[in-house]
CSV table of C-alpha atoms in Angstrom, one decimal:
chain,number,residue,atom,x,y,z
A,1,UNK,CA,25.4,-12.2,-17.9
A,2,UNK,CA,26.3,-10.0,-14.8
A,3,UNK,CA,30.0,-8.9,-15.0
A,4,UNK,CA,32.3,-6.3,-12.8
A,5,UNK,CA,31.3,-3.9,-15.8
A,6,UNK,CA,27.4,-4.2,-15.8
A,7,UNK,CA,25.6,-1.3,-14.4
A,8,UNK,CA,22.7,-1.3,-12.1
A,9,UNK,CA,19.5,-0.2,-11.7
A,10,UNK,CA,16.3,-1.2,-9.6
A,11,UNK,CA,13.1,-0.2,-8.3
A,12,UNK,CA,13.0,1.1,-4.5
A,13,UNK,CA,8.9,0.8,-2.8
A,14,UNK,CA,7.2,-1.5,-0.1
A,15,UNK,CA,6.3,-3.8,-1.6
A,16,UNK,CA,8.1,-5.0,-4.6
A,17,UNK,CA,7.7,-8.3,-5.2
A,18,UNK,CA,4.8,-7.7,-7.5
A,19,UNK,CA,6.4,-5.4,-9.8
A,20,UNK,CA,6.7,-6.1,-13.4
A,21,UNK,CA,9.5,-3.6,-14.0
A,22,UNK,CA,12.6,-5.7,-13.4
A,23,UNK,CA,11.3,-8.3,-15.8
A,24,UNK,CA,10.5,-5.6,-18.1
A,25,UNK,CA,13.3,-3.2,-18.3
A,26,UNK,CA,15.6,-6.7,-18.3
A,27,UNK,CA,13.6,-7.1,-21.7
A,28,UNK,CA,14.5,-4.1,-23.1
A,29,UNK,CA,18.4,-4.1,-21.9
A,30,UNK,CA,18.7,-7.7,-23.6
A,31,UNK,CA,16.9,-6.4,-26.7
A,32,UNK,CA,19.5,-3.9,-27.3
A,33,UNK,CA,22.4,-5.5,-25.8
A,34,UNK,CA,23.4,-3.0,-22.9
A,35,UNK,CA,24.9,-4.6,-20.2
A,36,UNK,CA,22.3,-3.4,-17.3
A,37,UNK,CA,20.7,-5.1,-14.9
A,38,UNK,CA,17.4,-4.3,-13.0
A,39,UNK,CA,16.3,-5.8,-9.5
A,40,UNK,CA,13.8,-5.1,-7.1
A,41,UNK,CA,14.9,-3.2,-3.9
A,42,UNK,CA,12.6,-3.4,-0.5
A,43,UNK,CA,13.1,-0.4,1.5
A,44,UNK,CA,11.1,0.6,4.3
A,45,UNK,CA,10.0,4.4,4.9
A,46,UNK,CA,13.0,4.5,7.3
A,47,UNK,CA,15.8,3.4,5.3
A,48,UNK,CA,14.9,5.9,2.6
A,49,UNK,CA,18.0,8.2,3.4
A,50,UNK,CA,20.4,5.2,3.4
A,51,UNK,CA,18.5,3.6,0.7
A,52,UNK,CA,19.1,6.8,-1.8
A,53,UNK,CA,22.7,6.9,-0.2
A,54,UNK,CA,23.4,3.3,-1.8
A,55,UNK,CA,22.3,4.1,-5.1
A,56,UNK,CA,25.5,6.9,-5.1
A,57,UNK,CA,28.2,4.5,-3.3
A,58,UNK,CA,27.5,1.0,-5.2
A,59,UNK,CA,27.4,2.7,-8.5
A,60,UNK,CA,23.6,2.5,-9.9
A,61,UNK,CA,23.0,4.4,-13.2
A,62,UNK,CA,19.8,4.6,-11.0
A,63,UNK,CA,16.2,3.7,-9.8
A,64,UNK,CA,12.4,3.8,-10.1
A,65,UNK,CA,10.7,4.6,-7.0
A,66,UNK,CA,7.0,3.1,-6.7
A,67,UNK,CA,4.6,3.6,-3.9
A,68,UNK,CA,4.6,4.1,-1.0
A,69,UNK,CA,8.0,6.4,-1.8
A,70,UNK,CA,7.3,8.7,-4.7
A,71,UNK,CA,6.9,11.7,-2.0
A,72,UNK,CA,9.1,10.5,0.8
A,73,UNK,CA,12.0,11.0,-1.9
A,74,UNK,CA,11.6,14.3,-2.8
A,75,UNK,CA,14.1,16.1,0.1
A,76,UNK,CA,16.8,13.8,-1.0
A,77,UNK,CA,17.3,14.8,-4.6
A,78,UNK,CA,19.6,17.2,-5.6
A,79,UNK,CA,17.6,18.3,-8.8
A,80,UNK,CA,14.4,17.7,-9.7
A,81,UNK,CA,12.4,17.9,-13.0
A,82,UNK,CA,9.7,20.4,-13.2
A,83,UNK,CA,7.0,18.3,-13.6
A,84,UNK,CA,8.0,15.9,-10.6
A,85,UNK,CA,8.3,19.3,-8.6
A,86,UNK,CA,4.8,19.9,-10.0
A,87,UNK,CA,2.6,16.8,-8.5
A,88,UNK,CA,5.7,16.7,-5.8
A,89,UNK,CA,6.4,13.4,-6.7
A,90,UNK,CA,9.1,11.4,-7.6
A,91,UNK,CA,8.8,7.7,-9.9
A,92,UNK,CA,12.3,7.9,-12.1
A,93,UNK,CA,15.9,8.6,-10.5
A,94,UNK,CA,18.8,9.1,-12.5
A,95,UNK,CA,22.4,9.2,-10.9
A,96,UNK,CA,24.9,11.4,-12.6
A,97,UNK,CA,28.4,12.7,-11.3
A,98,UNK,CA,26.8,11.3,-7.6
A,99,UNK,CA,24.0,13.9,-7.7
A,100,UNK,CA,20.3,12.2,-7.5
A,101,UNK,CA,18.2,13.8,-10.3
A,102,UNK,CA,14.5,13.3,-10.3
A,103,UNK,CA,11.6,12.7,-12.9
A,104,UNK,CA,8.2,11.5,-13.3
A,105,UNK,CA,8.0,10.1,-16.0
A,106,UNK,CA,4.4,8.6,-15.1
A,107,UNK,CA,2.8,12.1,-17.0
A,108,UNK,CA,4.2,10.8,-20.3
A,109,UNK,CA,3.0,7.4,-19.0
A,110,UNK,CA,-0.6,8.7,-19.2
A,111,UNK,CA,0.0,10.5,-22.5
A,112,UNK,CA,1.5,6.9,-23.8
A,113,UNK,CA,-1.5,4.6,-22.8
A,114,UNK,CA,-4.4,7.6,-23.7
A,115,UNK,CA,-2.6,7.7,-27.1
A,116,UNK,CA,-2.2,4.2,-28.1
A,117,UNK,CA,-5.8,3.3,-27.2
A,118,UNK,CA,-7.7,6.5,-28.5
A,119,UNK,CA,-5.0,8.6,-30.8
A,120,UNK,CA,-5.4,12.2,-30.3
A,121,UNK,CA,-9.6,11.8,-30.1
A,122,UNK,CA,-9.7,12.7,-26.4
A,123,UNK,CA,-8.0,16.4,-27.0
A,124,UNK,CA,-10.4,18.9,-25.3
A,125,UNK,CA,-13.1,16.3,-23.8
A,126,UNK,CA,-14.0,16.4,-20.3
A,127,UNK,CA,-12.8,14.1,-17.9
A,128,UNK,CA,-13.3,12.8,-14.4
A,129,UNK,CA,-10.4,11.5,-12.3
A,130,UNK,CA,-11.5,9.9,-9.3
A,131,UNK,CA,-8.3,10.3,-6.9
A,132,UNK,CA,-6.5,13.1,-5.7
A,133,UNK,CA,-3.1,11.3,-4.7
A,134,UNK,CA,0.2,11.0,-6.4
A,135,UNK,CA,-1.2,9.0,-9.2
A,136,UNK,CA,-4.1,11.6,-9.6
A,137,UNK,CA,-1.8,14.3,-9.7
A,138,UNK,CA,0.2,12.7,-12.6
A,139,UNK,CA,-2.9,11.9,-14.7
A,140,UNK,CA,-4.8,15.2,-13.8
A,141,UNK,CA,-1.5,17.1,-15.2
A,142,UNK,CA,-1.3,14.8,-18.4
A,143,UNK,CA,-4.9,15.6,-18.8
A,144,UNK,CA,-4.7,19.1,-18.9
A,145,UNK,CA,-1.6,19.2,-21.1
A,146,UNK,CA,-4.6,17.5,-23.6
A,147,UNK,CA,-6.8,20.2,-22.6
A,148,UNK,CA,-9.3,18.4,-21.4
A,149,UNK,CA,-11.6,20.1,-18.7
A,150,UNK,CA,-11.2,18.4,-15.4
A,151,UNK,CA,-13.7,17.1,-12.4
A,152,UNK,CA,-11.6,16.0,-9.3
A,153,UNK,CA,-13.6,13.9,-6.9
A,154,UNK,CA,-12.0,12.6,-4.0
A,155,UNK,CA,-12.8,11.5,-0.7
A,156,UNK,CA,-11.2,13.9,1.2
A,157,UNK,CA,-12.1,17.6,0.1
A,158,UNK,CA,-9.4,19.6,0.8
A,159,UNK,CA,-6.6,17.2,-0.8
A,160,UNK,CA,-9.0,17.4,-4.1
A,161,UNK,CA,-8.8,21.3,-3.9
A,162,UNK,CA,-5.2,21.4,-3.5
A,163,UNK,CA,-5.2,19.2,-6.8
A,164,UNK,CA,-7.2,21.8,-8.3
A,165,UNK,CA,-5.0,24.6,-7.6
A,166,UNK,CA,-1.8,22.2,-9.1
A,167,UNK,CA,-4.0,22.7,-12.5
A,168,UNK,CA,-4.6,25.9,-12.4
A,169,UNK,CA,-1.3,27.0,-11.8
A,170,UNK,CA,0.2,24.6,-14.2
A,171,UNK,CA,-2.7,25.2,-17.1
A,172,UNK,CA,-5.0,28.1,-16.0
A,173,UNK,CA,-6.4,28.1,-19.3
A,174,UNK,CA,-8.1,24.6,-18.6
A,175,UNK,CA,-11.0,24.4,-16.4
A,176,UNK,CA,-10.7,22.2,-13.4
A,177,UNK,CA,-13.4,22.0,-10.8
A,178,UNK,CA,-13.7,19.4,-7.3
A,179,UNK,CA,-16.4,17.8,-6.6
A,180,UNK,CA,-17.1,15.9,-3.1
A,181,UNK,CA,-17.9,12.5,-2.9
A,182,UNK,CA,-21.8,13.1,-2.0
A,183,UNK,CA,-22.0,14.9,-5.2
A,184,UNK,CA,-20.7,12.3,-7.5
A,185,UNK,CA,-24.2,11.6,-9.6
A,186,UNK,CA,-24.9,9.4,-12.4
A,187,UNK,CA,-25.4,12.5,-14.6
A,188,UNK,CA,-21.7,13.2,-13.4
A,189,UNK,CA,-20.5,10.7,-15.1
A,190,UNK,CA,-22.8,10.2,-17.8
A,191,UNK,CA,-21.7,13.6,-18.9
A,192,UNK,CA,-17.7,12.5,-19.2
A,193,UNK,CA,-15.6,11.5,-22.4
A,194,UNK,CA,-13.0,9.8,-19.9
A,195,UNK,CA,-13.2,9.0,-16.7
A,196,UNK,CA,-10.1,7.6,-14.7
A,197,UNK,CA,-9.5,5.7,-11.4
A,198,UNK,CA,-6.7,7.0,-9.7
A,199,UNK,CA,-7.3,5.2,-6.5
A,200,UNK,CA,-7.5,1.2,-5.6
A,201,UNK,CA,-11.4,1.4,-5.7
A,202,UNK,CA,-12.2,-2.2,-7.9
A,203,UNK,CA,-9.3,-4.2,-6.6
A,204,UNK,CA,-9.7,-7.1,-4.6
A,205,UNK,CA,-10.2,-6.0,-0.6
A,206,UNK,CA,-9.9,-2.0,-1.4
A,207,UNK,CA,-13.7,-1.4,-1.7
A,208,UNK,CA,-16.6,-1.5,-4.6
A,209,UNK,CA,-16.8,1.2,-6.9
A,210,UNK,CA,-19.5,3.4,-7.0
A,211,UNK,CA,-23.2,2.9,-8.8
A,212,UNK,CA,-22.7,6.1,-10.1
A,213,UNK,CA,-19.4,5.4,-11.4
A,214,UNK,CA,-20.5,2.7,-13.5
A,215,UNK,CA,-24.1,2.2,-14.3
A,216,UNK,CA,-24.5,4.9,-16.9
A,217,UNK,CA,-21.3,3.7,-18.9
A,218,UNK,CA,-21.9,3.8,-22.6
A,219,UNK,CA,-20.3,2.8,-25.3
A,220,UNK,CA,-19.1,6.6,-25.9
A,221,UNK,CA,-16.7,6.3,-23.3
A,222,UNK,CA,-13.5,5.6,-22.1
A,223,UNK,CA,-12.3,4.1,-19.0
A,224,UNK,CA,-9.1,4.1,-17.6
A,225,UNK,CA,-7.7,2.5,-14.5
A,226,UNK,CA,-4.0,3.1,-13.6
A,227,UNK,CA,-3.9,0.1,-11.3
A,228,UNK,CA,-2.2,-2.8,-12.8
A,229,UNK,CA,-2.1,-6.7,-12.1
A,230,UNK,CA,-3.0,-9.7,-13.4
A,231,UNK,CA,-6.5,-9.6,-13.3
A,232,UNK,CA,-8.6,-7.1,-14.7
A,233,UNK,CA,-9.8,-4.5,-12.5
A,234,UNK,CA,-13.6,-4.7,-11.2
A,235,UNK,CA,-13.4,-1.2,-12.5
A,236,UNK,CA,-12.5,-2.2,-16.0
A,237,UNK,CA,-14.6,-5.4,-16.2
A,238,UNK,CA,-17.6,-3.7,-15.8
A,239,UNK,CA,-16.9,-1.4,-18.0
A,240,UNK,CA,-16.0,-3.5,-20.5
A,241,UNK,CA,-19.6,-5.1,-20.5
A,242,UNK,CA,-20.9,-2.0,-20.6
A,243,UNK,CA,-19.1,-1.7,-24.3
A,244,UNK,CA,-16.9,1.4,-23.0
A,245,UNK,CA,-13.3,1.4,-24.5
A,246,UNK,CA,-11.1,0.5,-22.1
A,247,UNK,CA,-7.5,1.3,-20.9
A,248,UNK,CA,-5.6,-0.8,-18.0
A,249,UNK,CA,-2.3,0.5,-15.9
A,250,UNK,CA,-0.1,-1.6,-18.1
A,251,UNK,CA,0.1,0.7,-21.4
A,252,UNK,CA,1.0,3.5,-18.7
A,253,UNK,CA,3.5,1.3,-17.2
A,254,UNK,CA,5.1,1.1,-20.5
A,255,UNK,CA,5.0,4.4,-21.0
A,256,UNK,CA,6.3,5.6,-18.2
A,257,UNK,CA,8.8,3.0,-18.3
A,258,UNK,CA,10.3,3.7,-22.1
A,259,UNK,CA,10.8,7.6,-20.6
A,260,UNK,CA,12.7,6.1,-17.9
A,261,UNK,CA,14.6,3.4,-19.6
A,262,UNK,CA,15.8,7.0,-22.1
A,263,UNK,CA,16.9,8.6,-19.4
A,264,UNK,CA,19.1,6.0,-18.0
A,265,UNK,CA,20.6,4.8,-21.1
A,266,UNK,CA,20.3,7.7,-23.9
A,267,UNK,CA,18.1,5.1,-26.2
A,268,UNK,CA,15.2,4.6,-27.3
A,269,UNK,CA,13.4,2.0,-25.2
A,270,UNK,CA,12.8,-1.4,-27.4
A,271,UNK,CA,9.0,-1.3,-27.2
A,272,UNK,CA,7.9,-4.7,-28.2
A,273,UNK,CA,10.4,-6.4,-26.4
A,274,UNK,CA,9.3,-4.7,-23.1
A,275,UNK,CA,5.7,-4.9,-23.7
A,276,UNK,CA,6.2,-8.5,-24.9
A,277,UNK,CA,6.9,-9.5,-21.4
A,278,UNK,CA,3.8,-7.6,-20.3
A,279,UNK,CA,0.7,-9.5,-21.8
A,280,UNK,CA,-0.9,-11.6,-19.7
């Protein structure tokens, strides 16, 4: 029940309408009795400054922020978190004393949905992260936090390189290497523990994913998409056939989200309620 007292929170990106975080944070409020309210907020690249500006004047406890806007927030915030200053992006807001402070909380995400599905058996194995965007950057640093060595193939060369240097300055002790598109060979892969998809490859109208990404598959690994929706990914579907273990966007989604639902409320994010809301 909405009253004058219940404080508000929402998810600012373009588009919203398919997000699963109002349903799920709305979960964990009722779980635990808080009276907080989640909705989904539409805003355009252009209304960023005003959008940011309402969060202070009506009184939100705060805000997710989801693509396209994890970047475009950055300028506004009057703090930020090391690690969102680190992959210079921005997923959790919290508003205190009307000063924007920003998180991402999509690094623990990644630490959340690697360590439900495998435990701490990944530590030190070598992965490939196909990606080199804001999602990349996230994984890549969780990743490397795991000490994993790390391959970073992306389209575009330079934006992969500048991921590498994110690493090295963050974990020099881990290797982390680029490798161009071209190069990407089955023995590439074949050669991985994990191997992630940071990009929108698999989903319906954003392309096929690569022969070489997915024909040597074994059993031995693990595949991990950060996409989520309610179908399985291409991506994960094949691997799944191929008997690989695999790992959709929705455990990071929780993740991410019980780090965020802390932050806003100083409690521990009811879990099964959340994720109850989840399964498909």
């Amino acid at each position: 029940m909405i009253t004058g007292t219940t404080r508000l929170l929402g998810i600012i990106g373009d588009p919203v309408a398919h997000s699963l975080s109002p349903v799920m944070h709305n979960a964990g409020f009722a779980a635990l009795g808080l009276d907080m309210a989640y909705v989904p907020l539409h805003v355009a690249a252009d209304d960023i400054p005003a959008a940011l500006n309402g969060l202070v004047a009506l009184g939100f406890r705060g805000a997710n922020v989801t693509v396209p806007h994890k970047g475009a927030v950055l300028p506004f915030m009057d703090w930020l978190h090391d690690d969102a200053r680190l992959v210079q992006a921005v997923n959790t807001i919290v508003v205190d004393d009307h000063r924007l402070h920003g998180y991402n909380t999509d690094i623990e995400g990644v630490r959340y949905a690697l360590a439900q599905a495998c435990g701490d058996t990944l530590v030190g194995q070598p992965a490939l992260i196909v990606g080199a965007g804001g999602a990349a950057r996230a994984v890549a640093l969780a990743l490397a936090r795991m000490s994993m060595p790390l391959t970073i193939v992306n389209r575009t060369a330079s934006t992969a390189q500048r991921l590498v240097d994110l690493i090295q300055t963050a974990a020099p002790a881990v290797p982390c290497r680029s490798l161009p598109w071209v190069d990407l060979t089955a023995a590439t892969t074949a050669g991985q523990r994990l191997i992630v998809n940071a990009t929108t490859l698999g989903m319906e109208g954003a392309g096929k994913v690569p022969a070489e990404l997915v024909d040597t598959l074994t059993a031995g690994h693990v595949v991990f998409d950060v996409v989520y929706g309610h179908a399985e990914t291409e991506f994960l579907r094949r691997a799944r056939r191929s008997g690989a273990e695999t790992v959709d966007g929705l455990a990071m989604l929780l993740g991410q989200a019980a780090s965020a639902f802390e932050l806003w409320t100083g409690q521990r994010a009811p879990l099964e309620a959340m994720r109850r809301v989840l399964v498909r």
